[in-house]
Amino acid sequence: MNSIAQNLKHIENTLPSGVTLVAISKTKPIPNLMEAYNAGQRIFGENKIQEMTQKWEEMPKDILWHMIGHVQTNKVKYMAPYVDTIHAVDSLKLLKEINKQALKHNRKINCLLQIKIAEEESKFGLSENDAIDLLKSEEVQKLRNVKIKGLMGMATFTDDSNQIKNEFDKIQVLFKQLKTTFTEFDTLSIGMSGDYKIAMDCGSTMVRIGSSIFGARNYSI
Ligand SMILES: *Cc1c(COP(=O)(O)O)cnc(C)c1O
Protein backbone atom coordinates (compact mmCIF):
# COMPACT_ATOMS: atom_id res chain seq x y z
CA MET A 1 0.00 0.00 0.00
CA ASN A 2 1.16 3.53 -0.73
CA SER A 3 1.79 5.99 2.06
CA ILE A 4 -0.48 8.98 2.68
CA ALA A 5 2.30 11.27 1.44
CA GLN A 6 2.62 9.25 -1.78
CA ASN A 7 -1.14 9.28 -2.38
CA LEU A 8 -1.21 13.01 -1.84
CA LYS A 9 1.65 13.63 -4.26
CA HIS A 10 0.01 11.40 -6.87
CA ILE A 11 -3.29 13.28 -6.67
CA GLU A 12 -1.63 16.70 -6.67
CA ASN A 13 0.20 15.74 -9.84
CA THR A 14 -3.08 15.00 -11.58
CA LEU A 15 -4.76 18.27 -10.57
CA PRO A 16 -4.46 21.24 -12.93
CA SER A 17 -3.26 24.49 -11.37
CA GLY A 18 -6.19 26.45 -10.03
CA VAL A 19 -7.86 23.37 -8.54
CA THR A 20 -7.71 23.32 -4.74
CA LEU A 21 -7.43 20.00 -2.92
CA VAL A 22 -9.37 19.59 0.31
CA ALA A 23 -8.10 16.48 2.14
CA ILE A 24 -11.16 14.84 3.67
CA SER A 25 -9.95 13.40 6.96
CA LYS A 26 -13.24 12.43 8.66
CA THR A 27 -12.95 9.37 10.94
CA LYS A 28 -9.14 9.36 10.56
CA PRO A 29 -6.81 9.75 13.57
CA ILE A 30 -4.58 12.81 13.99
CA PRO A 31 -1.30 10.96 13.15
CA ASN A 32 -2.77 10.28 9.67
CA LEU A 33 -3.61 13.96 9.25
CA MET A 34 -0.13 14.95 10.46
CA GLU A 35 1.42 12.74 7.79
CA ALA A 36 -0.50 14.74 5.18
CA TYR A 37 0.39 17.99 6.96
CA ASN A 38 4.08 17.12 6.95
CA ALA A 39 3.80 16.40 3.22
CA GLY A 40 2.57 19.99 2.79
CA GLN A 41 -1.23 19.68 2.93
CA ARG A 42 -2.87 22.64 4.71
CA ILE A 43 -6.59 22.28 3.89
CA PHE A 44 -8.57 19.58 5.66
CA GLY A 45 -12.28 18.76 5.50
CA GLU A 46 -14.44 17.16 8.18
CA ASN A 47 -18.16 16.43 8.43
CA LYS A 48 -18.69 16.40 12.21
CA ILE A 49 -18.22 19.55 14.25
CA GLN A 50 -17.04 17.87 17.43
CA GLU A 51 -14.40 15.83 15.62
CA MET A 52 -13.22 18.84 13.61
CA THR A 53 -12.97 21.03 16.72
CA GLN A 54 -10.90 18.43 18.56
CA LYS A 55 -8.51 18.14 15.61
CA TRP A 56 -8.33 21.95 15.31
CA GLU A 57 -7.40 22.22 19.01
CA GLU A 58 -4.62 19.66 18.75
CA MET A 59 -3.14 20.42 15.35
CA PRO A 60 -0.98 23.26 13.92
CA LYS A 61 -2.81 26.54 13.59
CA ASP A 62 -1.95 27.25 9.95
CA ILE A 63 -4.48 24.63 8.81
CA LEU A 64 -7.63 25.79 7.03
CA TRP A 65 -10.60 23.75 8.24
CA HIS A 66 -13.51 23.10 5.88
CA MET A 67 -16.86 21.80 7.14
CA ILE A 68 -18.23 19.58 4.37
CA GLY A 69 -21.15 17.95 6.18
CA HIS A 70 -24.72 19.02 6.78
CA VAL A 71 -24.77 21.71 9.50
CA GLN A 72 -27.45 22.17 12.15
CA THR A 73 -28.04 25.80 13.04
CA ASN A 74 -27.49 25.26 16.76
CA LYS A 75 -24.01 23.82 16.13
CA VAL A 76 -22.58 26.75 14.17
CA LYS A 77 -21.28 28.46 17.32
CA TYR A 78 -18.82 25.64 18.01
CA MET A 79 -16.88 26.14 14.79
CA ALA A 80 -17.35 29.89 14.31
CA PRO A 81 -14.06 30.77 16.08
CA TYR A 82 -11.94 28.98 13.51
CA VAL A 83 -13.74 27.39 10.52
CA ASP A 84 -12.51 28.69 7.15
CA THR A 85 -15.22 27.44 4.77
CA ILE A 86 -18.64 25.82 5.17
CA HIS A 87 -19.54 23.79 2.07
CA ALA A 88 -23.14 22.71 2.64
CA VAL A 89 -25.11 25.91 3.23
CA ASP A 90 -28.69 25.26 2.18
CA SER A 91 -30.92 27.88 3.84
CA LEU A 92 -31.20 31.56 4.70
CA LYS A 93 -31.68 30.59 8.35
CA LEU A 94 -28.30 28.82 8.40
CA LEU A 95 -26.58 31.65 6.55
CA LYS A 96 -27.91 34.19 9.07
CA GLU A 97 -26.71 32.09 12.00
CA ILE A 98 -23.23 31.73 10.44
CA ASN A 99 -23.14 35.51 9.97
CA LYS A 100 -24.22 36.13 13.57
CA GLN A 101 -21.63 33.77 15.04
CA ALA A 102 -18.85 35.03 12.74
CA LEU A 103 -19.62 38.59 13.84
CA LYS A 104 -19.14 37.60 17.50
CA HIS A 105 -15.58 36.60 16.65
CA ASN A 106 -15.05 39.50 14.30
CA ARG A 107 -14.46 37.08 11.42
CA LYS A 108 -15.67 36.45 7.91
CA ILE A 109 -16.60 32.85 7.13
CA ASN A 110 -16.51 31.56 3.55
CA CYS A 111 -19.68 29.75 2.48
CA LEU A 112 -20.69 27.59 -0.47
CA LEU A 113 -24.29 26.91 -1.38
CA GLN A 114 -25.02 23.22 -1.73
CA ILE A 115 -27.02 22.51 -4.86
CA LYS A 116 -29.03 19.32 -5.16
CA ILE A 117 -27.84 17.72 -8.38
CA ALA A 118 -28.15 14.01 -7.59
CA GLU A 119 -31.23 11.96 -8.30
CA GLU A 120 -31.11 10.33 -4.90
CA GLU A 121 -33.71 11.68 -2.49
CA SER A 122 -31.34 11.54 0.46
CA LYS A 123 -28.96 14.23 -0.76
CA PHE A 124 -29.30 17.66 0.82
CA GLY A 125 -29.18 20.90 -1.08
CA LEU A 126 -31.04 23.75 -2.71
CA SER A 127 -32.77 23.61 -6.07
CA GLU A 128 -31.25 25.91 -8.69
CA ASN A 129 -34.13 28.37 -8.40
CA ASP A 130 -34.00 28.47 -4.61
CA ALA A 131 -30.27 29.17 -4.78
CA ILE A 132 -30.84 32.06 -7.19
CA ASP A 133 -33.63 33.48 -5.00
CA LEU A 134 -31.47 33.18 -1.91
CA LEU A 135 -28.54 34.99 -3.51
CA LYS A 136 -30.76 37.78 -4.76
CA SER A 137 -32.63 38.32 -1.50
CA GLU A 138 -32.09 41.64 0.25
CA GLU A 139 -31.44 39.90 3.55
CA VAL A 140 -28.44 38.07 2.14
CA GLN A 141 -26.96 41.28 0.74
CA LYS A 142 -26.90 42.66 4.28
CA LEU A 143 -24.82 39.85 5.77
CA ARG A 144 -21.34 41.29 6.25
CA ASN A 145 -19.60 38.38 8.03
CA VAL A 146 -20.19 35.67 5.46
CA LYS A 147 -18.67 35.52 2.02
CA ILE A 148 -20.61 33.34 -0.42
CA LYS A 149 -17.85 32.11 -2.70
CA GLY A 150 -19.65 29.62 -4.88
CA LEU A 151 -21.39 26.28 -5.11
CA MET A 152 -20.94 22.73 -3.87
CA GLY A 153 -22.51 19.58 -5.22
CA MET A 154 -22.46 15.81 -4.85
CA ALA A 155 -23.26 13.55 -7.77
CA THR A 156 -25.27 10.36 -7.48
CA PHE A 157 -23.25 7.43 -6.13
CA THR A 158 -23.16 5.34 -9.31
CA ASP A 159 -20.80 3.66 -11.79
CA ASP A 160 -22.57 5.44 -14.64
CA SER A 161 -20.07 8.14 -15.58
CA ASN A 162 -22.52 9.71 -18.06
CA GLN A 163 -24.99 10.34 -15.28
CA ILE A 164 -22.27 11.84 -13.07
CA LYS A 165 -21.14 14.04 -15.94
CA ASN A 166 -24.70 15.25 -16.58
CA GLU A 167 -25.14 16.15 -12.92
CA PHE A 168 -21.81 18.00 -12.74
CA ASP A 169 -22.63 19.79 -15.99
CA LYS A 170 -25.86 21.10 -14.47
CA ILE A 171 -24.04 22.71 -11.56
CA GLN A 172 -21.30 24.02 -13.85
CA VAL A 173 -23.86 25.83 -16.00
CA LEU A 174 -25.48 27.38 -12.92
CA PHE A 175 -22.07 28.38 -11.53
CA LYS A 176 -21.08 30.14 -14.76
CA GLN A 177 -24.42 31.89 -14.91
CA LEU A 178 -24.19 33.15 -11.32
CA LYS A 179 -20.56 34.20 -11.71
CA THR A 180 -21.61 36.92 -14.16
CA THR A 181 -23.73 38.59 -11.43
CA PHE A 182 -21.93 37.60 -8.23
CA THR A 183 -18.37 38.67 -8.78
CA GLU A 184 -17.11 37.08 -5.55
CA PHE A 185 -17.94 33.66 -6.99
CA ASP A 186 -14.74 31.72 -7.59
CA THR A 187 -15.34 28.26 -6.15
CA LEU A 188 -17.07 25.23 -7.65
CA SER A 189 -16.65 22.40 -5.15
CA ILE A 190 -17.34 19.17 -7.02
CA GLY A 191 -15.44 15.87 -7.14
CA MET A 192 -14.60 13.14 -4.61
CA SER A 193 -12.26 10.12 -4.81
CA GLY A 194 -14.50 8.23 -7.23
CA ASP A 195 -15.48 11.06 -9.54
CA TYR A 196 -12.97 13.89 -9.32
CA LYS A 197 -11.56 13.25 -12.80
CA ILE A 198 -15.05 13.77 -14.27
CA ALA A 199 -15.49 16.83 -12.03
CA MET A 200 -12.32 18.41 -13.38
CA ASP A 201 -13.68 18.04 -16.93
CA CYS A 202 -16.76 19.91 -15.69
CA GLY A 203 -14.90 22.95 -14.39
CA SER A 204 -14.28 21.99 -10.77
CA THR A 205 -12.07 24.45 -8.86
CA MET A 206 -12.11 22.48 -5.60
CA VAL A 207 -12.06 18.72 -5.07
CA ARG A 208 -12.86 16.97 -1.78
CA ILE A 209 -10.82 13.78 -1.63
CA GLY A 210 -10.73 11.39 1.32
CA SER A 211 -10.29 7.68 0.74
CA SER A 212 -7.83 8.03 -2.14
CA ILE A 213 -5.50 9.85 0.28
CA PHE A 214 -6.13 8.21 3.65
CA GLY A 215 -7.49 4.80 2.61
CA ALA A 216 -10.98 3.40 3.10
CA ARG A 217 -12.90 4.56 6.16
CA ASN A 218 -14.03 2.13 8.82
CA TYR A 219 -17.23 3.39 10.43
CA SER A 220 -17.65 0.39 12.72
CA ILE A 221 -14.97 1.43 15.21
C1 LIG B 1 -16.74 11.92 2.69
C2 LIG B 1 -16.98 13.03 1.74
C3 LIG B 1 -16.08 13.29 0.68
C4 LIG B 1 -14.86 12.44 0.38
O1 LIG B 1 -15.22 11.16 -0.06
P1 LIG B 1 -14.15 10.13 -0.65
O2 LIG B 1 -14.95 9.25 -1.50
O3 LIG B 1 -13.55 9.43 0.52
O4 LIG B 1 -13.14 10.90 -1.40
C5 LIG B 1 -16.33 14.40 -0.12
N1 LIG B 1 -17.40 15.21 0.09
C6 LIG B 1 -18.28 14.97 1.08
C7 LIG B 1 -19.43 15.90 1.24
C8 LIG B 1 -18.11 13.88 1.93
O5 LIG B 1 -18.99 13.68 2.90
PDB file of C-alpha atoms and ligand atoms in Angstrom:
ATOM      1  CA  MET A   1       0.000   0.000   0.000  1.00  0.00           C
ATOM      2  CA  ASN A   2       1.161   3.532  -0.729  1.00  0.00           C
ATOM      3  CA  SER A   3       1.785   5.989   2.064  1.00  0.00           C
ATOM      4  CA  ILE A   4      -0.481   8.978   2.681  1.00  0.00           C
ATOM      5  CA  ALA A   5       2.303  11.267   1.445  1.00  0.00           C
ATOM      6  CA  GLN A   6       2.621   9.253  -1.777  1.00  0.00           C
ATOM      7  CA  ASN A   7      -1.142   9.281  -2.377  1.00  0.00           C
ATOM      8  CA  LEU A   8      -1.209  13.013  -1.840  1.00  0.00           C
ATOM      9  CA  LYS A   9       1.646  13.634  -4.255  1.00  0.00           C
ATOM     10  CA  HIS A  10       0.009  11.404  -6.867  1.00  0.00           C
ATOM     11  CA  ILE A  11      -3.294  13.284  -6.670  1.00  0.00           C
ATOM     12  CA  GLU A  12      -1.626  16.701  -6.668  1.00  0.00           C
ATOM     13  CA  ASN A  13       0.204  15.736  -9.841  1.00  0.00           C
ATOM     14  CA  THR A  14      -3.080  15.001 -11.580  1.00  0.00           C
ATOM     15  CA  LEU A  15      -4.762  18.272 -10.568  1.00  0.00           C
ATOM     16  CA  PRO A  16      -4.462  21.236 -12.931  1.00  0.00           C
ATOM     17  CA  SER A  17      -3.257  24.489 -11.367  1.00  0.00           C
ATOM     18  CA  GLY A  18      -6.192  26.453 -10.025  1.00  0.00           C
ATOM     19  CA  VAL A  19      -7.861  23.368  -8.540  1.00  0.00           C
ATOM     20  CA  THR A  20      -7.707  23.318  -4.738  1.00  0.00           C
ATOM     21  CA  LEU A  21      -7.433  20.003  -2.924  1.00  0.00           C
ATOM     22  CA  VAL A  22      -9.374  19.595   0.312  1.00  0.00           C
ATOM     23  CA  ALA A  23      -8.102  16.484   2.138  1.00  0.00           C
ATOM     24  CA  ILE A  24     -11.164  14.837   3.669  1.00  0.00           C
ATOM     25  CA  SER A  25      -9.952  13.396   6.958  1.00  0.00           C
ATOM     26  CA  LYS A  26     -13.238  12.434   8.660  1.00  0.00           C
ATOM     27  CA  THR A  27     -12.948   9.368  10.944  1.00  0.00           C
ATOM     28  CA  LYS A  28      -9.136   9.359  10.563  1.00  0.00           C
ATOM     29  CA  PRO A  29      -6.811   9.754  13.570  1.00  0.00           C
ATOM     30  CA  ILE A  30      -4.577  12.811  13.995  1.00  0.00           C
ATOM     31  CA  PRO A  31      -1.300  10.961  13.151  1.00  0.00           C
ATOM     32  CA  ASN A  32      -2.767  10.284   9.668  1.00  0.00           C
ATOM     33  CA  LEU A  33      -3.613  13.964   9.252  1.00  0.00           C
ATOM     34  CA  MET A  34      -0.130  14.948  10.464  1.00  0.00           C
ATOM     35  CA  GLU A  35       1.418  12.741   7.792  1.00  0.00           C
ATOM     36  CA  ALA A  36      -0.504  14.739   5.184  1.00  0.00           C
ATOM     37  CA  TYR A  37       0.387  17.989   6.961  1.00  0.00           C
ATOM     38  CA  ASN A  38       4.080  17.116   6.949  1.00  0.00           C
ATOM     39  CA  ALA A  39       3.797  16.405   3.224  1.00  0.00           C
ATOM     40  CA  GLY A  40       2.568  19.986   2.790  1.00  0.00           C
ATOM     41  CA  GLN A  41      -1.231  19.676   2.933  1.00  0.00           C
ATOM     42  CA  ARG A  42      -2.869  22.636   4.708  1.00  0.00           C
ATOM     43  CA  ILE A  43      -6.589  22.279   3.890  1.00  0.00           C
ATOM     44  CA  PHE A  44      -8.569  19.579   5.661  1.00  0.00           C
ATOM     45  CA  GLY A  45     -12.278  18.760   5.501  1.00  0.00           C
ATOM     46  CA  GLU A  46     -14.439  17.161   8.184  1.00  0.00           C
ATOM     47  CA  ASN A  47     -18.157  16.426   8.435  1.00  0.00           C
ATOM     48  CA  LYS A  48     -18.686  16.397  12.214  1.00  0.00           C
ATOM     49  CA  ILE A  49     -18.218  19.552  14.252  1.00  0.00           C
ATOM     50  CA  GLN A  50     -17.037  17.871  17.434  1.00  0.00           C
ATOM     51  CA  GLU A  51     -14.404  15.825  15.621  1.00  0.00           C
ATOM     52  CA  MET A  52     -13.216  18.837  13.610  1.00  0.00           C
ATOM     53  CA  THR A  53     -12.966  21.027  16.718  1.00  0.00           C
ATOM     54  CA  GLN A  54     -10.905  18.435  18.561  1.00  0.00           C
ATOM     55  CA  LYS A  55      -8.515  18.142  15.613  1.00  0.00           C
ATOM     56  CA  TRP A  56      -8.326  21.954  15.307  1.00  0.00           C
ATOM     57  CA  GLU A  57      -7.399  22.221  19.006  1.00  0.00           C
ATOM     58  CA  GLU A  58      -4.615  19.663  18.752  1.00  0.00           C
ATOM     59  CA  MET A  59      -3.136  20.416  15.352  1.00  0.00           C
ATOM     60  CA  PRO A  60      -0.982  23.257  13.920  1.00  0.00           C
ATOM     61  CA  LYS A  61      -2.806  26.544  13.592  1.00  0.00           C
ATOM     62  CA  ASP A  62      -1.950  27.251   9.949  1.00  0.00           C
ATOM     63  CA  ILE A  63      -4.478  24.632   8.809  1.00  0.00           C
ATOM     64  CA  LEU A  64      -7.633  25.795   7.034  1.00  0.00           C
ATOM     65  CA  TRP A  65     -10.598  23.748   8.241  1.00  0.00           C
ATOM     66  CA  HIS A  66     -13.507  23.095   5.881  1.00  0.00           C
ATOM     67  CA  MET A  67     -16.856  21.801   7.138  1.00  0.00           C
ATOM     68  CA  ILE A  68     -18.231  19.576   4.374  1.00  0.00           C
ATOM     69  CA  GLY A  69     -21.148  17.952   6.179  1.00  0.00           C
ATOM     70  CA  HIS A  70     -24.720  19.024   6.782  1.00  0.00           C
ATOM     71  CA  VAL A  71     -24.774  21.708   9.503  1.00  0.00           C
ATOM     72  CA  GLN A  72     -27.445  22.169  12.148  1.00  0.00           C
ATOM     73  CA  THR A  73     -28.043  25.802  13.036  1.00  0.00           C
ATOM     74  CA  ASN A  74     -27.488  25.261  16.758  1.00  0.00           C
ATOM     75  CA  LYS A  75     -24.013  23.817  16.126  1.00  0.00           C
ATOM     76  CA  VAL A  76     -22.577  26.746  14.169  1.00  0.00           C
ATOM     77  CA  LYS A  77     -21.281  28.460  17.318  1.00  0.00           C
ATOM     78  CA  TYR A  78     -18.819  25.636  18.007  1.00  0.00           C
ATOM     79  CA  MET A  79     -16.879  26.142  14.789  1.00  0.00           C
ATOM     80  CA  ALA A  80     -17.348  29.890  14.308  1.00  0.00           C
ATOM     81  CA  PRO A  81     -14.057  30.766  16.083  1.00  0.00           C
ATOM     82  CA  TYR A  82     -11.942  28.983  13.507  1.00  0.00           C
ATOM     83  CA  VAL A  83     -13.735  27.392  10.518  1.00  0.00           C
ATOM     84  CA  ASP A  84     -12.515  28.691   7.151  1.00  0.00           C
ATOM     85  CA  THR A  85     -15.219  27.441   4.774  1.00  0.00           C
ATOM     86  CA  ILE A  86     -18.638  25.823   5.174  1.00  0.00           C
ATOM     87  CA  HIS A  87     -19.545  23.791   2.071  1.00  0.00           C
ATOM     88  CA  ALA A  88     -23.139  22.710   2.637  1.00  0.00           C
ATOM     89  CA  VAL A  89     -25.111  25.906   3.232  1.00  0.00           C
ATOM     90  CA  ASP A  90     -28.691  25.263   2.184  1.00  0.00           C
ATOM     91  CA  SER A  91     -30.921  27.878   3.839  1.00  0.00           C
ATOM     92  CA  LEU A  92     -31.196  31.557   4.699  1.00  0.00           C
ATOM     93  CA  LYS A  93     -31.676  30.594   8.351  1.00  0.00           C
ATOM     94  CA  LEU A  94     -28.305  28.818   8.401  1.00  0.00           C
ATOM     95  CA  LEU A  95     -26.581  31.654   6.552  1.00  0.00           C
ATOM     96  CA  LYS A  96     -27.908  34.188   9.074  1.00  0.00           C
ATOM     97  CA  GLU A  97     -26.705  32.095  11.996  1.00  0.00           C
ATOM     98  CA  ILE A  98     -23.227  31.730  10.442  1.00  0.00           C
ATOM     99  CA  ASN A  99     -23.142  35.513   9.970  1.00  0.00           C
ATOM    100  CA  LYS A 100     -24.216  36.132  13.573  1.00  0.00           C
ATOM    101  CA  GLN A 101     -21.631  33.770  15.036  1.00  0.00           C
ATOM    102  CA  ALA A 102     -18.851  35.029  12.738  1.00  0.00           C
ATOM    103  CA  LEU A 103     -19.617  38.590  13.839  1.00  0.00           C
ATOM    104  CA  LYS A 104     -19.141  37.597  17.500  1.00  0.00           C
ATOM    105  CA  HIS A 105     -15.582  36.596  16.645  1.00  0.00           C
ATOM    106  CA  ASN A 106     -15.054  39.504  14.300  1.00  0.00           C
ATOM    107  CA  ARG A 107     -14.458  37.079  11.420  1.00  0.00           C
ATOM    108  CA  LYS A 108     -15.673  36.453   7.910  1.00  0.00           C
ATOM    109  CA  ILE A 109     -16.600  32.847   7.129  1.00  0.00           C
ATOM    110  CA  ASN A 110     -16.514  31.557   3.550  1.00  0.00           C
ATOM    111  CA  CYS A 111     -19.677  29.751   2.483  1.00  0.00           C
ATOM    112  CA  LEU A 112     -20.689  27.595  -0.469  1.00  0.00           C
ATOM    113  CA  LEU A 113     -24.294  26.908  -1.380  1.00  0.00           C
ATOM    114  CA  GLN A 114     -25.020  23.221  -1.728  1.00  0.00           C
ATOM    115  CA  ILE A 115     -27.022  22.509  -4.862  1.00  0.00           C
ATOM    116  CA  LYS A 116     -29.029  19.320  -5.163  1.00  0.00           C
ATOM    117  CA  ILE A 117     -27.837  17.721  -8.383  1.00  0.00           C
ATOM    118  CA  ALA A 118     -28.153  14.012  -7.594  1.00  0.00           C
ATOM    119  CA  GLU A 119     -31.232  11.959  -8.300  1.00  0.00           C
ATOM    120  CA  GLU A 120     -31.109  10.332  -4.903  1.00  0.00           C
ATOM    121  CA  GLU A 121     -33.709  11.676  -2.487  1.00  0.00           C
ATOM    122  CA  SER A 122     -31.341  11.540   0.460  1.00  0.00           C
ATOM    123  CA  LYS A 123     -28.962  14.228  -0.765  1.00  0.00           C
ATOM    124  CA  PHE A 124     -29.300  17.657   0.823  1.00  0.00           C
ATOM    125  CA  GLY A 125     -29.178  20.897  -1.084  1.00  0.00           C
ATOM    126  CA  LEU A 126     -31.043  23.753  -2.712  1.00  0.00           C
ATOM    127  CA  SER A 127     -32.770  23.614  -6.067  1.00  0.00           C
ATOM    128  CA  GLU A 128     -31.254  25.911  -8.694  1.00  0.00           C
ATOM    129  CA  ASN A 129     -34.134  28.374  -8.396  1.00  0.00           C
ATOM    130  CA  ASP A 130     -34.003  28.465  -4.615  1.00  0.00           C
ATOM    131  CA  ALA A 131     -30.269  29.168  -4.778  1.00  0.00           C
ATOM    132  CA  ILE A 132     -30.839  32.059  -7.191  1.00  0.00           C
ATOM    133  CA  ASP A 133     -33.635  33.482  -5.001  1.00  0.00           C
ATOM    134  CA  LEU A 134     -31.474  33.181  -1.907  1.00  0.00           C
ATOM    135  CA  LEU A 135     -28.539  34.991  -3.510  1.00  0.00           C
ATOM    136  CA  LYS A 136     -30.756  37.776  -4.761  1.00  0.00           C
ATOM    137  CA  SER A 137     -32.630  38.322  -1.504  1.00  0.00           C
ATOM    138  CA  GLU A 138     -32.094  41.635   0.253  1.00  0.00           C
ATOM    139  CA  GLU A 139     -31.443  39.900   3.548  1.00  0.00           C
ATOM    140  CA  VAL A 140     -28.444  38.069   2.135  1.00  0.00           C
ATOM    141  CA  GLN A 141     -26.957  41.281   0.735  1.00  0.00           C
ATOM    142  CA  LYS A 142     -26.903  42.661   4.284  1.00  0.00           C
ATOM    143  CA  LEU A 143     -24.820  39.847   5.772  1.00  0.00           C
ATOM    144  CA  ARG A 144     -21.344  41.286   6.255  1.00  0.00           C
ATOM    145  CA  ASN A 145     -19.602  38.384   8.028  1.00  0.00           C
ATOM    146  CA  VAL A 146     -20.190  35.674   5.460  1.00  0.00           C
ATOM    147  CA  LYS A 147     -18.673  35.521   2.018  1.00  0.00           C
ATOM    148  CA  ILE A 148     -20.608  33.343  -0.417  1.00  0.00           C
ATOM    149  CA  LYS A 149     -17.853  32.111  -2.696  1.00  0.00           C
ATOM    150  CA  GLY A 150     -19.645  29.618  -4.881  1.00  0.00           C
ATOM    151  CA  LEU A 151     -21.390  26.275  -5.114  1.00  0.00           C
ATOM    152  CA  MET A 152     -20.939  22.727  -3.873  1.00  0.00           C
ATOM    153  CA  GLY A 153     -22.511  19.578  -5.224  1.00  0.00           C
ATOM    154  CA  MET A 154     -22.460  15.814  -4.850  1.00  0.00           C
ATOM    155  CA  ALA A 155     -23.256  13.549  -7.769  1.00  0.00           C
ATOM    156  CA  THR A 156     -25.272  10.359  -7.478  1.00  0.00           C
ATOM    157  CA  PHE A 157     -23.252   7.433  -6.133  1.00  0.00           C
ATOM    158  CA  THR A 158     -23.157   5.338  -9.315  1.00  0.00           C
ATOM    159  CA  ASP A 159     -20.796   3.656 -11.792  1.00  0.00           C
ATOM    160  CA  ASP A 160     -22.572   5.443 -14.638  1.00  0.00           C
ATOM    161  CA  SER A 161     -20.071   8.137 -15.584  1.00  0.00           C
ATOM    162  CA  ASN A 162     -22.516   9.708 -18.057  1.00  0.00           C
ATOM    163  CA  GLN A 163     -24.988  10.343 -15.283  1.00  0.00           C
ATOM    164  CA  ILE A 164     -22.272  11.839 -13.074  1.00  0.00           C
ATOM    165  CA  LYS A 165     -21.142  14.042 -15.945  1.00  0.00           C
ATOM    166  CA  ASN A 166     -24.703  15.249 -16.578  1.00  0.00           C
ATOM    167  CA  GLU A 167     -25.141  16.146 -12.920  1.00  0.00           C
ATOM    168  CA  PHE A 168     -21.811  17.997 -12.740  1.00  0.00           C
ATOM    169  CA  ASP A 169     -22.632  19.791 -15.993  1.00  0.00           C
ATOM    170  CA  LYS A 170     -25.864  21.100 -14.472  1.00  0.00           C
ATOM    171  CA  ILE A 171     -24.040  22.714 -11.562  1.00  0.00           C
ATOM    172  CA  GLN A 172     -21.298  24.020 -13.851  1.00  0.00           C
ATOM    173  CA  VAL A 173     -23.859  25.829 -16.000  1.00  0.00           C
ATOM    174  CA  LEU A 174     -25.479  27.378 -12.925  1.00  0.00           C
ATOM    175  CA  PHE A 175     -22.066  28.375 -11.534  1.00  0.00           C
ATOM    176  CA  LYS A 176     -21.077  30.137 -14.760  1.00  0.00           C
ATOM    177  CA  GLN A 177     -24.417  31.891 -14.907  1.00  0.00           C
ATOM    178  CA  LEU A 178     -24.187  33.154 -11.323  1.00  0.00           C
ATOM    179  CA  LYS A 179     -20.562  34.199 -11.714  1.00  0.00           C
ATOM    180  CA  THR A 180     -21.612  36.918 -14.158  1.00  0.00           C
ATOM    181  CA  THR A 181     -23.726  38.591 -11.429  1.00  0.00           C
ATOM    182  CA  PHE A 182     -21.927  37.603  -8.234  1.00  0.00           C
ATOM    183  CA  THR A 183     -18.368  38.675  -8.785  1.00  0.00           C
ATOM    184  CA  GLU A 184     -17.108  37.082  -5.553  1.00  0.00           C
ATOM    185  CA  PHE A 185     -17.939  33.656  -6.994  1.00  0.00           C
ATOM    186  CA  ASP A 186     -14.737  31.722  -7.593  1.00  0.00           C
ATOM    187  CA  THR A 187     -15.341  28.257  -6.155  1.00  0.00           C
ATOM    188  CA  LEU A 188     -17.068  25.234  -7.653  1.00  0.00           C
ATOM    189  CA  SER A 189     -16.647  22.402  -5.148  1.00  0.00           C
ATOM    190  CA  ILE A 190     -17.337  19.171  -7.023  1.00  0.00           C
ATOM    191  CA  GLY A 191     -15.439  15.873  -7.137  1.00  0.00           C
ATOM    192  CA  MET A 192     -14.603  13.142  -4.609  1.00  0.00           C
ATOM    193  CA  SER A 193     -12.264  10.119  -4.811  1.00  0.00           C
ATOM    194  CA  GLY A 194     -14.504   8.231  -7.227  1.00  0.00           C
ATOM    195  CA  ASP A 195     -15.485  11.058  -9.542  1.00  0.00           C
ATOM    196  CA  TYR A 196     -12.966  13.892  -9.321  1.00  0.00           C
ATOM    197  CA  LYS A 197     -11.558  13.248 -12.797  1.00  0.00           C
ATOM    198  CA  ILE A 198     -15.046  13.771 -14.266  1.00  0.00           C
ATOM    199  CA  ALA A 199     -15.493  16.827 -12.031  1.00  0.00           C
ATOM    200  CA  MET A 200     -12.324  18.411 -13.383  1.00  0.00           C
ATOM    201  CA  ASP A 201     -13.676  18.036 -16.927  1.00  0.00           C
ATOM    202  CA  CYS A 202     -16.763  19.908 -15.687  1.00  0.00           C
ATOM    203  CA  GLY A 203     -14.904  22.948 -14.386  1.00  0.00           C
ATOM    204  CA  SER A 204     -14.280  21.990 -10.768  1.00  0.00           C
ATOM    205  CA  THR A 205     -12.072  24.453  -8.861  1.00  0.00           C
ATOM    206  CA  MET A 206     -12.109  22.485  -5.597  1.00  0.00           C
ATOM    207  CA  VAL A 207     -12.055  18.722  -5.069  1.00  0.00           C
ATOM    208  CA  ARG A 208     -12.856  16.973  -1.781  1.00  0.00           C
ATOM    209  CA  ILE A 209     -10.820  13.780  -1.632  1.00  0.00           C
ATOM    210  CA  GLY A 210     -10.729  11.392   1.315  1.00  0.00           C
ATOM    211  CA  SER A 211     -10.288   7.679   0.744  1.00  0.00           C
ATOM    212  CA  SER A 212      -7.826   8.028  -2.138  1.00  0.00           C
ATOM    213  CA  ILE A 213      -5.502   9.851   0.278  1.00  0.00           C
ATOM    214  CA  PHE A 214      -6.134   8.215   3.648  1.00  0.00           C
ATOM    215  CA  GLY A 215      -7.493   4.797   2.608  1.00  0.00           C
ATOM    216  CA  ALA A 216     -10.984   3.404   3.098  1.00  0.00           C
ATOM    217  CA  ARG A 217     -12.899   4.563   6.157  1.00  0.00           C
ATOM    218  CA  ASN A 218     -14.030   2.134   8.820  1.00  0.00           C
ATOM    219  CA  TYR A 219     -17.229   3.390  10.430  1.00  0.00           C
ATOM    220  CA  SER A 220     -17.655   0.392  12.720  1.00  0.00           C
ATOM    221  CA  ILE A 221     -14.966   1.429  15.208  1.00  0.00           C
TER     222      ILE A 221
HETATM  223  C1  LIG B   1     -16.736  11.920   2.687  1.00  0.00           C
HETATM  224  C2  LIG B   1     -16.978  13.031   1.742  1.00  0.00           C
HETATM  225  C3  LIG B   1     -16.076  13.290   0.683  1.00  0.00           C
HETATM  226  C4  LIG B   1     -14.857  12.441   0.383  1.00  0.00           C
HETATM  227  O1  LIG B   1     -15.224  11.157  -0.055  1.00  0.00           O
HETATM  228  P1  LIG B   1     -14.149  10.134  -0.651  1.00  0.00           P
HETATM  229  O2  LIG B   1     -14.950   9.254  -1.501  1.00  0.00           O
HETATM  230  O3  LIG B   1     -13.548   9.434   0.522  1.00  0.00           O
HETATM  231  O4  LIG B   1     -13.137  10.898  -1.398  1.00  0.00           O
HETATM  232  C5  LIG B   1     -16.328  14.396  -0.120  1.00  0.00           C
HETATM  233  N1  LIG B   1     -17.395  15.206   0.091  1.00  0.00           N
HETATM  234  C6  LIG B   1     -18.278  14.970   1.079  1.00  0.00           C
HETATM  235  C7  LIG B   1     -19.425  15.896   1.240  1.00  0.00           C
HETATM  236  C8  LIG B   1     -18.109  13.881   1.928  1.00  0.00           C
HETATM  237  O5  LIG B   1     -18.992  13.676   2.903  1.00  0.00           O
END
